[in-house]
Amino acid sequence: MTTSPNADPAFLDPAGHDPAPLDPALLDAADPLAPFVDRFVPAEGVVAYLDGNSLGRPLKATADRFADFVAHEWGTRLIRSWDERWMDLPTEIGDRIGSLSLGAAPGQTVVGDSTTVLLYKAIRAALELGLREGRREILLDDDQFPTDRFVIDGIARERGATVRWIAVDKTLGVTPELLAEALSPDTAVVVINHVSYRSGFIADLPELTRLTHEAGARVVFDLCHSAGVVPMSLDDAGADIAVGCTYKFLNGGPGAPAFLYARRDLHDALEQPIQGWMGAADVFAMAPAYVPAPSIRRFLSGTPPIVGMLALIDMLDLIEEAGLDRIRAKSLELTDYAFALADERLAPLGVTTATPRERRIRGSHLTLAHPAFREILPRLWSAGVVPDFRNPDALRLGLSPLSTTFAEVELGVEAIAEALRDRVDA
Ligand SMILES: *Cc1c(COP(=O)(O)O)cnc(C)c1O
C-alpha cells in the first residue's frame, strides 16, 4: 500500500509548456478526488478552509452516526454496549488506522488518550528499556512541537535522564546526517516528528530508524502531521513506537483520542507508566496486583473515550474508499499549486516559503513567512479565509486532499496577497 512519494508527474504542466496553468477551475475539473468534497458538512461563510492540518472538517455521515449512537448504542443498548462493541473499539479502530495509513499489521495499534499523554507513555516506556541497559539520554530536535519537548523535559527530570538537542534548519527537520552525529552509546530514545509541524519536511523514517537501531537505541515517531495523508510503512521500517493525532488529517473532531503503535515483538518488554485496569491482562478480574495485558492493550489506562472515536470511523471509511496513494497524489498537486501561486503572487510582496520544494520530502502543508502575517490574520479569518498562524511570522496553508479544492487554494492565496497589498497602500 505504500508508494514512494517521489514520482514527479508534471501535474501543473503536463505537456511541458509554460507558463503553468493557474486556473483553479481546470484543476478541480481534472481532479479525480473532487467528488469527495461534497461528503463534508458545508461551512457557511468559509470561502477557503486552509487548516485541515490542525482540525479536519466533519463529514455529513458523522451527524447521522452521532444521532444513531445516542438513540441506539448508548440510549438503548446502554451498559451492554461495552460487551457488544465498545471494549474492542480501541484496537478495532487502531487496526484500521494501522492498515490504511501506517503500514502496520493488526494487533499493534491502539486508540487511547490525547497525543500528549500517549507520547508520555511511549517515551517513558522506551526510556525504561534504555535505562536498564545503562543508557540515559533522550535525543530530540530543537524545533519539535512544544508538547513533545515539554513531555520529554518532564520525563527527563522524573527519571534522571538527560536531554540532547539536535539543532535543525527550520525549513527542514532532522536529516540522517544530523542524527548520526548526535547518536552515542548513551542514547536511550530518539523522538522525531515524522512531518515537521512548522516546515512540513518529511523525515526519512526508515533511515532514521535504521541509524537509531544501529546505535542500540529506540525511536519514537510523532505522526501527527502525516497520519492519513503521507504513506509510510512502520512494519517495513522496523519502527519501534509511534504516536499520532486523529483530529488533523484523520478528521476525528476536536479532542478526538490519539493512537499509539508499538512493534509487536516489543510488547512484552514495554512498561508504560500509567497502569490502569483497562490495560490489565484481565480487566474484570479485580485482582490485587496489576498484570499488563500481553498485547497492545497494555497501553490503555482507564475507560476508553468511545464518543471521541466515532467521527474517526467515517473518515477511515472515506480514506479506504479514496485510497491513501491517491490522497498523497492530490496532496502533492495541491501543495505544488500553492507553491506556484505563492511564487507568482506573494513572492513579489516579500513573502518567503519555508517548506521543501522537493516533493519527496514535502508533507501536506505549505508554510509562508512574512512579518505582517500576525497583523492580517484577523482580516483573513473574518473574510472566511482560514489558514493558521504560527509564531513568529508563519502562515500555514494546510491542504487536506479529500476536502480541499484548488479553487480554495487560489482564493486563499489571493486574499493573502490582497491583505498585504492593502497594508502597503494604506
Ligand atoms: C497537533 C500535535 C500534537 C498535539 O497534541 P495533543 O495532545 O493532541 O494536543 C502533538 N504533536 C504534534 C507534532 C502535533 O502536530
Tab-separated table of C-alpha atoms and ligand atoms in Angstrom:
chain	number	residue	atom	x	y	z
A	1	MET	CA	0.000	0.000	0.000
A	2	THR	CA	2.947	2.339	0.279
A	3	THR	CA	4.295	4.202	-2.667
A	4	SER	CA	7.396	6.215	-2.618
A	5	PRO	CA	6.041	9.743	-2.897
A	6	ASN	CA	8.844	10.960	-5.109
A	7	ALA	CA	7.438	10.452	-8.562
A	8	ASP	CA	7.483	13.672	-10.447
A	9	PRO	CA	4.398	13.953	-12.654
A	10	ALA	CA	4.379	17.458	-14.043
A	11	PHE	CA	0.799	17.872	-12.954
A	12	LEU	CA	0.700	21.605	-13.343
A	13	ASP	CA	2.240	21.445	-16.751
A	14	PRO	CA	1.537	18.021	-18.225
A	15	ALA	CA	2.543	18.947	-21.759
A	16	GLY	CA	5.760	20.597	-20.715
A	17	HIS	CA	4.517	24.022	-21.819
A	18	ASP	CA	4.942	27.067	-19.741
A	19	PRO	CA	3.685	29.066	-18.041
A	20	ALA	CA	1.958	26.526	-15.782
A	21	PRO	CA	-1.818	26.920	-15.876
A	22	LEU	CA	-3.059	28.567	-12.712
A	23	ASP	CA	-6.763	28.336	-13.445
A	24	PRO	CA	-8.247	26.515	-10.461
A	25	ALA	CA	-11.408	25.544	-12.328
A	26	LEU	CA	-9.376	23.427	-14.757
A	27	LEU	CA	-7.537	21.741	-11.919
A	28	ASP	CA	-10.716	20.981	-9.975
A	29	ALA	CA	-12.338	19.615	-13.126
A	30	ALA	CA	-9.391	17.272	-13.687
A	31	ASP	CA	-9.237	16.132	-10.037
A	32	PRO	CA	-10.421	12.514	-9.610
A	33	LEU	CA	-10.980	13.106	-5.872
A	34	ALA	CA	-13.146	16.219	-6.364
A	35	PRO	CA	-16.447	14.369	-5.691
A	36	PHE	CA	-15.321	13.669	-2.109
A	37	VAL	CA	-15.591	17.356	-1.195
A	38	ASP	CA	-19.395	17.024	-1.091
A	39	ARG	CA	-19.189	14.426	1.663
A	40	PHE	CA	-18.172	17.118	4.143
A	41	VAL	CA	-20.503	19.403	6.096
A	42	PRO	CA	-20.702	22.723	4.253
A	43	ALA	CA	-19.173	25.602	6.199
A	44	GLU	CA	-21.258	28.708	5.760
A	45	GLY	CA	-19.217	31.849	5.209
A	46	VAL	CA	-15.976	29.948	4.704
A	47	VAL	CA	-14.514	30.539	1.268
A	48	ALA	CA	-11.160	28.825	1.842
A	49	TYR	CA	-10.547	26.405	4.702
A	50	LEU	CA	-6.776	26.020	4.784
A	51	ASP	CA	-6.305	24.499	8.204
A	52	GLY	CA	-7.043	20.817	7.641
A	53	ASN	CA	-3.664	20.079	9.215
A	54	SER	CA	-4.902	21.469	12.530
A	55	LEU	CA	-8.558	20.467	12.575
A	56	GLY	CA	-10.078	18.345	9.821
A	57	ARG	CA	-13.642	19.103	8.710
A	58	PRO	CA	-16.583	16.922	9.780
A	59	LEU	CA	-18.274	14.512	7.389
A	60	LYS	CA	-22.011	14.620	6.786
A	61	ALA	CA	-22.159	10.924	7.698
A	62	THR	CA	-20.879	11.764	11.167
A	63	ALA	CA	-24.052	13.675	12.095
A	64	ASP	CA	-26.111	10.529	11.432
A	65	ARG	CA	-23.610	8.383	13.272
A	66	PHE	CA	-23.821	10.586	16.372
A	67	ALA	CA	-27.655	10.587	16.310
A	68	ASP	CA	-27.768	6.833	15.897
A	69	PHE	CA	-25.226	6.376	18.665
A	70	VAL	CA	-27.288	8.429	21.125
A	71	ALA	CA	-30.543	6.657	20.227
A	72	HIS	CA	-29.307	3.078	19.991
A	73	GLU	CA	-25.800	2.159	21.061
A	74	TRP	CA	-25.818	4.375	24.110
A	75	GLY	CA	-29.540	5.144	24.564
A	76	THR	CA	-30.942	1.634	24.183
A	77	ARG	CA	-28.169	-0.903	24.500
A	78	LEU	CA	-26.751	1.090	27.418
A	79	ILE	CA	-24.112	-0.693	29.503
A	80	ARG	CA	-24.477	-3.807	27.329
A	81	SER	CA	-22.685	-1.946	24.552
A	82	TRP	CA	-19.376	-2.347	26.372
A	83	ASP	CA	-19.561	-6.085	25.780
A	84	GLU	CA	-21.223	-5.840	22.420
A	85	ARG	CA	-18.837	-3.353	20.838
A	86	TRP	CA	-17.074	-0.707	22.865
A	87	MET	CA	-14.388	-2.794	24.562
A	88	ASP	CA	-12.940	-3.711	21.189
A	89	LEU	CA	-13.172	-0.286	19.547
A	90	PRO	CA	-9.712	0.965	20.669
A	91	THR	CA	-7.978	-1.916	18.897
A	92	GLU	CA	-10.501	-2.284	16.071
A	93	ILE	CA	-10.082	1.362	15.047
A	94	GLY	CA	-6.362	1.133	15.810
A	95	ASP	CA	-6.023	-1.750	13.353
A	96	ARG	CA	-7.840	0.232	10.677
A	97	ILE	CA	-5.547	3.231	11.164
A	98	GLY	CA	-2.651	0.778	11.024
A	99	SER	CA	-3.683	-0.866	7.776
A	100	LEU	CA	-4.984	2.242	5.974
A	101	SER	CA	-2.335	4.717	6.988
A	102	LEU	CA	0.637	3.296	8.897
A	103	GLY	CA	1.621	0.169	7.020
A	104	ALA	CA	1.091	-1.772	10.250
A	105	ALA	CA	-0.184	-5.323	10.624
A	106	PRO	CA	-3.070	-5.828	13.106
A	107	GLY	CA	-2.523	-6.031	16.840
A	108	GLN	CA	-0.013	-3.200	17.094
A	109	THR	CA	-2.090	-0.019	17.150
A	110	VAL	CA	-4.493	1.201	19.818
A	111	VAL	CA	-6.582	4.364	20.186
A	112	GLY	CA	-6.349	5.839	23.649
A	113	ASP	CA	-5.624	9.148	25.321
A	114	SER	CA	-4.540	12.513	23.923
A	115	THR	CA	-1.379	12.650	21.836
A	116	THR	CA	0.413	14.310	24.724
A	117	VAL	CA	-0.463	11.535	27.180
A	118	LEU	CA	0.376	8.786	24.680
A	119	LEU	CA	3.710	10.462	23.939
A	120	TYR	CA	4.390	10.408	27.668
A	121	LYS	CA	3.579	6.707	27.883
A	122	ALA	CA	5.556	5.856	24.745
A	123	ILE	CA	8.691	7.810	25.588
A	124	ARG	CA	8.679	6.643	29.219
A	125	ALA	CA	8.291	3.018	28.143
A	126	ALA	CA	11.105	3.306	25.597
A	127	LEU	CA	13.343	5.132	28.083
A	128	GLU	CA	12.892	2.393	30.716
A	129	LEU	CA	14.332	-0.130	28.245
A	130	GLY	CA	17.337	2.125	27.709
A	131	LEU	CA	17.855	2.798	31.419
A	132	ARG	CA	18.040	-0.944	32.062
A	133	GLU	CA	20.921	-1.037	29.607
A	134	GLY	CA	22.647	1.920	31.260
A	135	ARG	CA	21.612	4.418	28.577
A	136	ARG	CA	20.354	7.748	29.894
A	137	GLU	CA	19.945	10.166	27.007
A	138	ILE	CA	16.844	11.287	25.113
A	139	LEU	CA	17.540	12.842	21.707
A	140	LEU	CA	15.204	15.295	20.024
A	141	ASP	CA	15.412	18.279	17.709
A	142	ASP	CA	15.105	21.889	18.812
A	143	ASP	CA	12.156	22.594	16.530
A	144	GLN	CA	9.939	19.802	17.742
A	145	PHE	CA	6.291	20.528	18.550
A	146	PRO	CA	6.052	22.139	22.032
A	147	THR	CA	4.103	19.330	23.711
A	148	ASP	CA	6.769	16.792	22.659
A	149	ARG	CA	9.520	18.981	24.125
A	150	PHE	CA	7.605	19.619	27.330
A	151	VAL	CA	6.787	15.943	27.860
A	152	ILE	CA	10.423	14.980	27.303
A	153	ASP	CA	11.646	17.662	29.685
A	154	GLY	CA	9.300	16.337	32.386
A	155	ILE	CA	10.283	12.707	31.811
A	156	ALA	CA	13.977	13.578	31.969
A	157	ARG	CA	13.532	15.238	35.369
A	158	GLU	CA	11.314	12.443	36.643
A	159	ARG	CA	13.695	9.644	35.609
A	160	GLY	CA	17.060	11.398	35.907
A	161	ALA	CA	17.679	11.188	32.170
A	162	THR	CA	19.462	13.812	30.123
A	163	VAL	CA	18.170	15.576	27.045
A	164	ARG	CA	20.306	16.220	23.988
A	165	TRP	CA	19.116	18.656	21.362
A	166	ILE	CA	19.724	18.354	17.635
A	167	ALA	CA	19.830	21.823	16.056
A	168	VAL	CA	17.878	21.735	12.802
A	169	ASP	CA	17.327	24.020	9.845
A	170	LYS	CA	13.819	25.391	10.467
A	171	THR	CA	12.841	24.984	6.830
A	172	LEU	CA	13.708	21.269	7.022
A	173	GLY	CA	13.988	18.933	10.025
A	174	VAL	CA	16.094	16.007	11.259
A	175	THR	CA	18.232	14.504	8.488
A	176	PRO	CA	20.120	11.187	8.729
A	177	GLU	CA	23.421	13.134	8.840
A	178	LEU	CA	22.296	15.195	11.833
A	179	LEU	CA	21.001	12.143	13.664
A	180	ALA	CA	24.145	10.107	13.004
A	181	GLU	CA	26.228	12.901	14.546
A	182	ALA	CA	24.078	13.058	17.674
A	183	LEU	CA	23.688	9.343	18.434
A	184	SER	CA	26.010	7.870	21.043
A	185	PRO	CA	26.326	4.770	23.244
A	186	ASP	CA	24.389	6.767	25.849
A	187	THR	CA	21.328	7.314	23.604
A	188	ALA	CA	18.260	5.570	25.003
A	189	VAL	CA	15.457	7.100	22.924
A	190	VAL	CA	15.218	9.282	19.842
A	191	VAL	CA	11.988	11.259	19.364
A	192	ILE	CA	11.216	12.534	15.874
A	193	ASN	CA	8.288	14.348	14.267
A	194	HIS	CA	7.696	12.454	11.024
A	195	VAL	CA	6.394	15.589	9.316
A	196	SER	CA	7.528	18.865	10.856
A	197	TYR	CA	4.569	20.931	12.085
A	198	ARG	CA	6.427	24.049	11.015
A	199	SER	CA	8.118	23.364	7.674
A	200	GLY	CA	6.193	20.303	6.500
A	201	PHE	CA	9.506	18.464	5.960
A	202	ILE	CA	9.166	14.659	5.867
A	203	ALA	CA	11.847	12.925	7.894
A	204	ASP	CA	13.374	9.787	6.381
A	205	LEU	CA	11.592	7.374	8.711
A	206	PRO	CA	13.231	4.119	7.532
A	207	GLU	CA	16.757	5.535	7.529
A	208	LEU	CA	16.385	7.297	10.895
A	209	THR	CA	15.055	4.038	12.338
A	210	ARG	CA	17.984	2.092	10.912
A	211	LEU	CA	20.543	4.540	12.313
A	212	THR	CA	18.890	4.539	15.741
A	213	HIS	CA	18.886	0.743	15.887
A	214	GLU	CA	22.482	0.598	14.742
A	215	ALA	CA	23.313	2.740	17.792
A	216	GLY	CA	21.365	0.335	20.039
A	217	ALA	CA	18.578	2.825	20.859
A	218	ARG	CA	14.803	3.040	20.245
A	219	VAL	CA	12.897	5.566	18.212
A	220	VAL	CA	9.506	7.146	18.891
A	221	PHE	CA	7.876	8.862	15.903
A	222	ASP	CA	5.232	11.561	16.252
A	223	LEU	CA	2.921	11.090	13.249
A	224	CYS	CA	0.508	13.978	13.926
A	225	HIS	CA	1.113	15.668	10.577
A	226	SER	CA	1.495	12.536	8.476
A	227	ALA	CA	-1.232	10.124	9.608
A	228	GLY	CA	-3.936	9.936	6.957
A	229	VAL	CA	-2.041	11.883	4.315
A	230	VAL	CA	1.570	10.678	3.903
A	231	PRO	CA	2.036	6.954	3.166
A	232	MET	CA	4.512	5.071	5.335
A	233	SER	CA	5.256	1.549	6.434
A	234	LEU	CA	6.143	1.286	10.099
A	235	ASP	CA	6.374	-2.507	9.865
A	236	ASP	CA	8.755	-2.468	6.890
A	237	ALA	CA	10.897	0.193	8.550
A	238	GLY	CA	11.033	-1.810	11.793
A	239	ALA	CA	9.969	1.317	13.708
A	240	ASP	CA	9.648	0.842	17.477
A	241	ILE	CA	6.845	3.101	18.700
A	242	ALA	CA	4.756	5.832	17.078
A	243	VAL	CA	2.029	8.169	18.275
A	244	GLY	CA	-0.296	10.370	16.227
A	245	CYS	CA	-3.300	12.666	16.286
A	246	THR	CA	-6.696	11.772	14.883
A	247	TYR	CA	-8.246	15.243	14.644
A	248	LYS	CA	-5.913	16.582	11.931
A	249	PHE	CA	-5.859	14.651	8.618
A	250	LEU	CA	-7.965	11.881	10.188
A	251	ASN	CA	-10.887	14.269	10.875
A	252	GLY	CA	-11.822	12.717	14.229
A	253	GLY	CA	-13.066	16.053	15.622
A	254	PRO	CA	-11.732	18.371	18.341
A	255	GLY	CA	-10.045	16.409	21.108
A	256	ALA	CA	-10.514	13.037	19.395
A	257	PRO	CA	-8.188	10.496	21.062
A	258	ALA	CA	-4.767	9.755	19.606
A	259	PHE	CA	-3.340	6.381	18.537
A	260	LEU	CA	-0.215	4.516	19.553
A	261	TYR	CA	1.674	1.916	17.517
A	262	ALA	CA	4.197	-0.423	19.138
A	263	ARG	CA	6.044	-3.117	17.217
A	264	ARG	CA	4.708	-6.483	18.275
A	265	ASP	CA	7.936	-8.043	19.499
A	266	LEU	CA	8.401	-5.146	21.929
A	267	HIS	CA	5.043	-5.517	23.682
A	268	ASP	CA	6.183	-7.790	26.487
A	269	ALA	CA	9.144	-5.583	27.339
A	270	LEU	CA	7.355	-2.228	27.242
A	271	GLU	CA	6.102	-0.984	30.594
A	272	GLN	CA	4.028	2.144	30.345
A	273	PRO	CA	3.800	4.356	33.428
A	274	ILE	CA	0.036	4.858	33.842
A	275	GLN	CA	-1.079	1.438	34.987
A	276	GLY	CA	-4.838	1.188	34.975
A	277	TRP	CA	-7.477	-1.506	34.962
A	278	MET	CA	-8.200	-1.191	31.226
A	279	GLY	CA	-4.615	-2.102	30.416
A	280	ALA	CA	-4.605	-5.145	32.667
A	281	ALA	CA	-4.440	-8.694	31.356
A	282	ASP	CA	-7.850	-9.495	32.847
A	283	VAL	CA	-9.878	-6.300	33.087
A	284	PHE	CA	-12.672	-7.718	35.219
A	285	ALA	CA	-10.601	-9.958	37.483
A	286	MET	CA	-10.483	-7.124	40.025
A	287	ALA	CA	-7.180	-8.678	41.028
A	288	PRO	CA	-4.989	-7.291	43.812
A	289	ALA	CA	-1.974	-6.717	41.568
A	290	TYR	CA	-1.545	-5.164	38.126
A	291	VAL	CA	-0.552	-7.587	35.392
A	292	PRO	CA	-0.289	-5.826	31.995
A	293	ALA	CA	-2.167	-7.245	29.006
A	294	PRO	CA	0.121	-9.333	26.782
A	295	SER	CA	-0.836	-7.160	23.809
A	296	ILE	CA	-1.051	-3.581	22.608
A	297	ARG	CA	-3.924	-3.124	25.099
A	298	ARG	CA	-1.312	-2.651	27.820
A	299	PHE	CA	-1.044	0.952	26.614
A	300	LEU	CA	-4.613	1.647	27.745
A	301	SER	CA	-5.124	3.050	31.226
A	302	GLY	CA	-8.726	3.971	32.039
A	303	THR	CA	-12.081	3.733	30.284
A	304	PRO	CA	-11.592	4.439	26.555
A	305	PRO	CA	-13.191	7.652	25.167
A	306	ILE	CA	-15.736	5.939	22.906
A	307	VAL	CA	-17.709	9.077	21.991
A	308	GLY	CA	-14.497	10.681	20.770
A	309	MET	CA	-13.764	7.830	18.362
A	310	LEU	CA	-16.996	7.955	16.375
A	311	ALA	CA	-16.190	10.575	13.740
A	312	LEU	CA	-12.904	8.862	13.033
A	313	ILE	CA	-14.770	5.810	11.726
A	314	ASP	CA	-16.345	7.885	8.959
A	315	MET	CA	-13.040	9.376	7.884
A	316	LEU	CA	-11.375	5.956	7.841
A	317	ASP	CA	-14.198	4.753	5.579
A	318	LEU	CA	-13.514	7.694	3.270
A	319	ILE	CA	-9.753	7.089	3.215
A	320	GLU	CA	-10.385	3.452	2.380
A	321	GLU	CA	-12.685	4.448	-0.463
A	322	ALA	CA	-10.296	7.059	-1.881
A	323	GLY	CA	-7.037	5.175	-1.259
A	324	LEU	CA	-4.037	6.702	0.511
A	325	ASP	CA	-1.918	6.739	-2.645
A	326	ARG	CA	-4.472	8.862	-4.465
A	327	ILE	CA	-4.758	11.093	-1.393
A	328	ARG	CA	-0.987	11.563	-1.438
A	329	ALA	CA	-1.039	12.325	-5.179
A	330	LYS	CA	-3.629	15.068	-4.713
A	331	SER	CA	-1.811	16.407	-1.670
A	332	LEU	CA	1.288	16.935	-3.825
A	333	GLU	CA	-0.752	18.570	-6.567
A	334	LEU	CA	-2.336	20.934	-4.034
A	335	THR	CA	0.988	21.920	-2.491
A	336	ASP	CA	2.565	22.280	-5.982
A	337	TYR	CA	-0.277	24.614	-6.867
A	338	ALA	CA	0.055	26.595	-3.638
A	339	PHE	CA	3.789	26.966	-4.354
A	340	ALA	CA	3.129	28.183	-7.908
A	341	LEU	CA	0.611	30.749	-6.686
A	342	ALA	CA	2.871	31.877	-3.862
A	343	ASP	CA	5.739	32.366	-6.319
A	344	GLU	CA	3.553	34.343	-8.679
A	345	ARG	CA	1.519	36.479	-6.299
A	346	LEU	CA	3.157	36.520	-2.865
A	347	ALA	CA	6.902	36.496	-3.532
A	348	PRO	CA	6.721	39.981	-5.156
A	349	LEU	CA	5.169	41.210	-1.876
A	350	GLY	CA	8.093	39.935	0.184
A	351	VAL	CA	6.612	36.588	1.254
A	352	THR	CA	9.042	33.679	1.507
A	353	THR	CA	8.275	29.962	1.670
A	354	ALA	CA	9.604	27.742	4.440
A	355	THR	CA	8.618	24.313	3.088
A	356	PRO	CA	10.756	21.952	0.975
A	357	ARG	CA	10.103	22.277	-2.741
A	358	GLU	CA	11.216	18.719	-3.350
A	359	ARG	CA	8.096	16.557	-3.440
A	360	ARG	CA	9.741	13.548	-1.819
A	361	ILE	CA	10.280	15.435	1.455
A	362	ARG	CA	7.144	17.591	1.478
A	363	GLY	CA	4.084	16.897	3.661
A	364	SER	CA	0.628	18.373	3.128
A	365	HIS	CA	1.042	21.964	4.200
A	366	LEU	CA	2.853	24.960	2.808
A	367	THR	CA	4.395	27.408	5.247
A	368	LEU	CA	4.729	31.046	4.208
A	369	ALA	CA	6.649	33.693	6.108
A	370	HIS	CA	6.160	37.466	6.304
A	371	PRO	CA	6.429	39.881	9.241
A	372	ALA	CA	2.868	41.198	8.678
A	373	PHE	CA	1.088	37.833	8.880
A	374	ARG	CA	0.098	38.238	12.516
A	375	GLU	CA	-1.487	41.574	11.682
A	376	ILE	CA	-3.501	40.360	8.651
A	377	LEU	CA	-4.766	37.097	10.144
A	378	PRO	CA	-7.937	38.577	11.737
A	379	ARG	CA	-8.861	40.151	8.403
A	380	LEU	CA	-8.435	36.825	6.609
A	381	TRP	CA	-10.495	34.925	9.171
A	382	SER	CA	-13.320	37.433	9.084
A	383	ALA	CA	-13.391	37.153	5.288
A	384	GLY	CA	-13.784	33.366	5.594
A	385	VAL	CA	-10.197	32.586	4.614
A	386	VAL	CA	-8.862	30.291	7.322
A	387	PRO	CA	-5.168	29.374	7.436
A	388	ASP	CA	-3.360	29.353	10.777
A	389	PHE	CA	-0.600	31.466	12.217
A	390	ARG	CA	2.477	30.144	13.969
A	391	ASN	CA	4.928	32.315	15.858
A	392	PRO	CA	6.754	34.418	14.931
A	393	ASP	CA	5.839	35.118	11.290
A	394	ALA	CA	4.416	31.996	9.639
A	395	LEU	CA	1.111	31.267	7.946
A	396	ARG	CA	0.453	27.608	7.279
A	397	LEU	CA	-1.778	26.528	4.419
A	398	GLY	CA	-2.895	23.064	5.499
A	399	LEU	CA	-4.280	21.231	2.473
A	400	SER	CA	-6.472	18.240	3.210
A	401	PRO	CA	-6.844	16.329	-0.066
A	402	LEU	CA	-10.364	14.957	0.402
A	403	SER	CA	-11.903	18.276	1.447
A	404	THR	CA	-9.716	20.997	-0.099
A	405	THR	CA	-10.337	22.300	-3.629
A	406	PHE	CA	-7.874	24.043	-5.922
A	407	ALA	CA	-10.337	26.947	-6.006
A	408	GLU	CA	-9.963	27.332	-2.240
A	409	VAL	CA	-6.194	27.455	-2.537
A	410	GLU	CA	-6.429	30.157	-5.196
A	411	LEU	CA	-8.953	32.230	-3.230
A	412	GLY	CA	-6.827	31.882	-0.105
A	413	VAL	CA	-3.576	32.970	-1.706
A	414	GLU	CA	-5.322	35.852	-3.487
A	415	ALA	CA	-6.853	37.027	-0.203
A	416	ILE	CA	-3.422	36.986	1.454
A	417	ALA	CA	-1.963	38.985	-1.434
A	418	GLU	CA	-4.804	41.494	-1.235
A	419	ALA	CA	-4.443	41.928	2.512
A	420	LEU	CA	-0.703	42.522	2.164
A	421	ARG	CA	-1.204	44.979	-0.714
A	422	ASP	CA	-3.850	46.989	1.181
A	423	ARG	CA	-1.494	47.233	4.103
A	424	VAL	CA	1.291	48.570	1.917
A	425	ASP	CA	-1.069	51.031	0.217
A	426	ALA	CA	-2.519	52.309	3.469
B	1	LIG	C1	-1.000	18.598	16.935
B	1	LIG	C2	0.217	17.998	17.513
B	1	LIG	C3	0.224	17.497	18.829
B	1	LIG	C4	-0.999	17.674	19.685
B	1	LIG	O1	-1.006	17.009	20.892
B	1	LIG	P1	-2.397	16.939	21.703
B	1	LIG	O2	-2.106	16.183	22.901
B	1	LIG	O3	-3.403	16.312	20.797
B	1	LIG	O4	-2.815	18.362	21.989
B	1	LIG	C5	1.383	16.870	19.276
B	1	LIG	N1	2.482	16.752	18.481
B	1	LIG	C6	2.493	17.251	17.204
B	1	LIG	C7	3.704	17.100	16.352
B	1	LIG	C8	1.376	17.902	16.703
B	1	LIG	O5	1.398	18.390	15.472
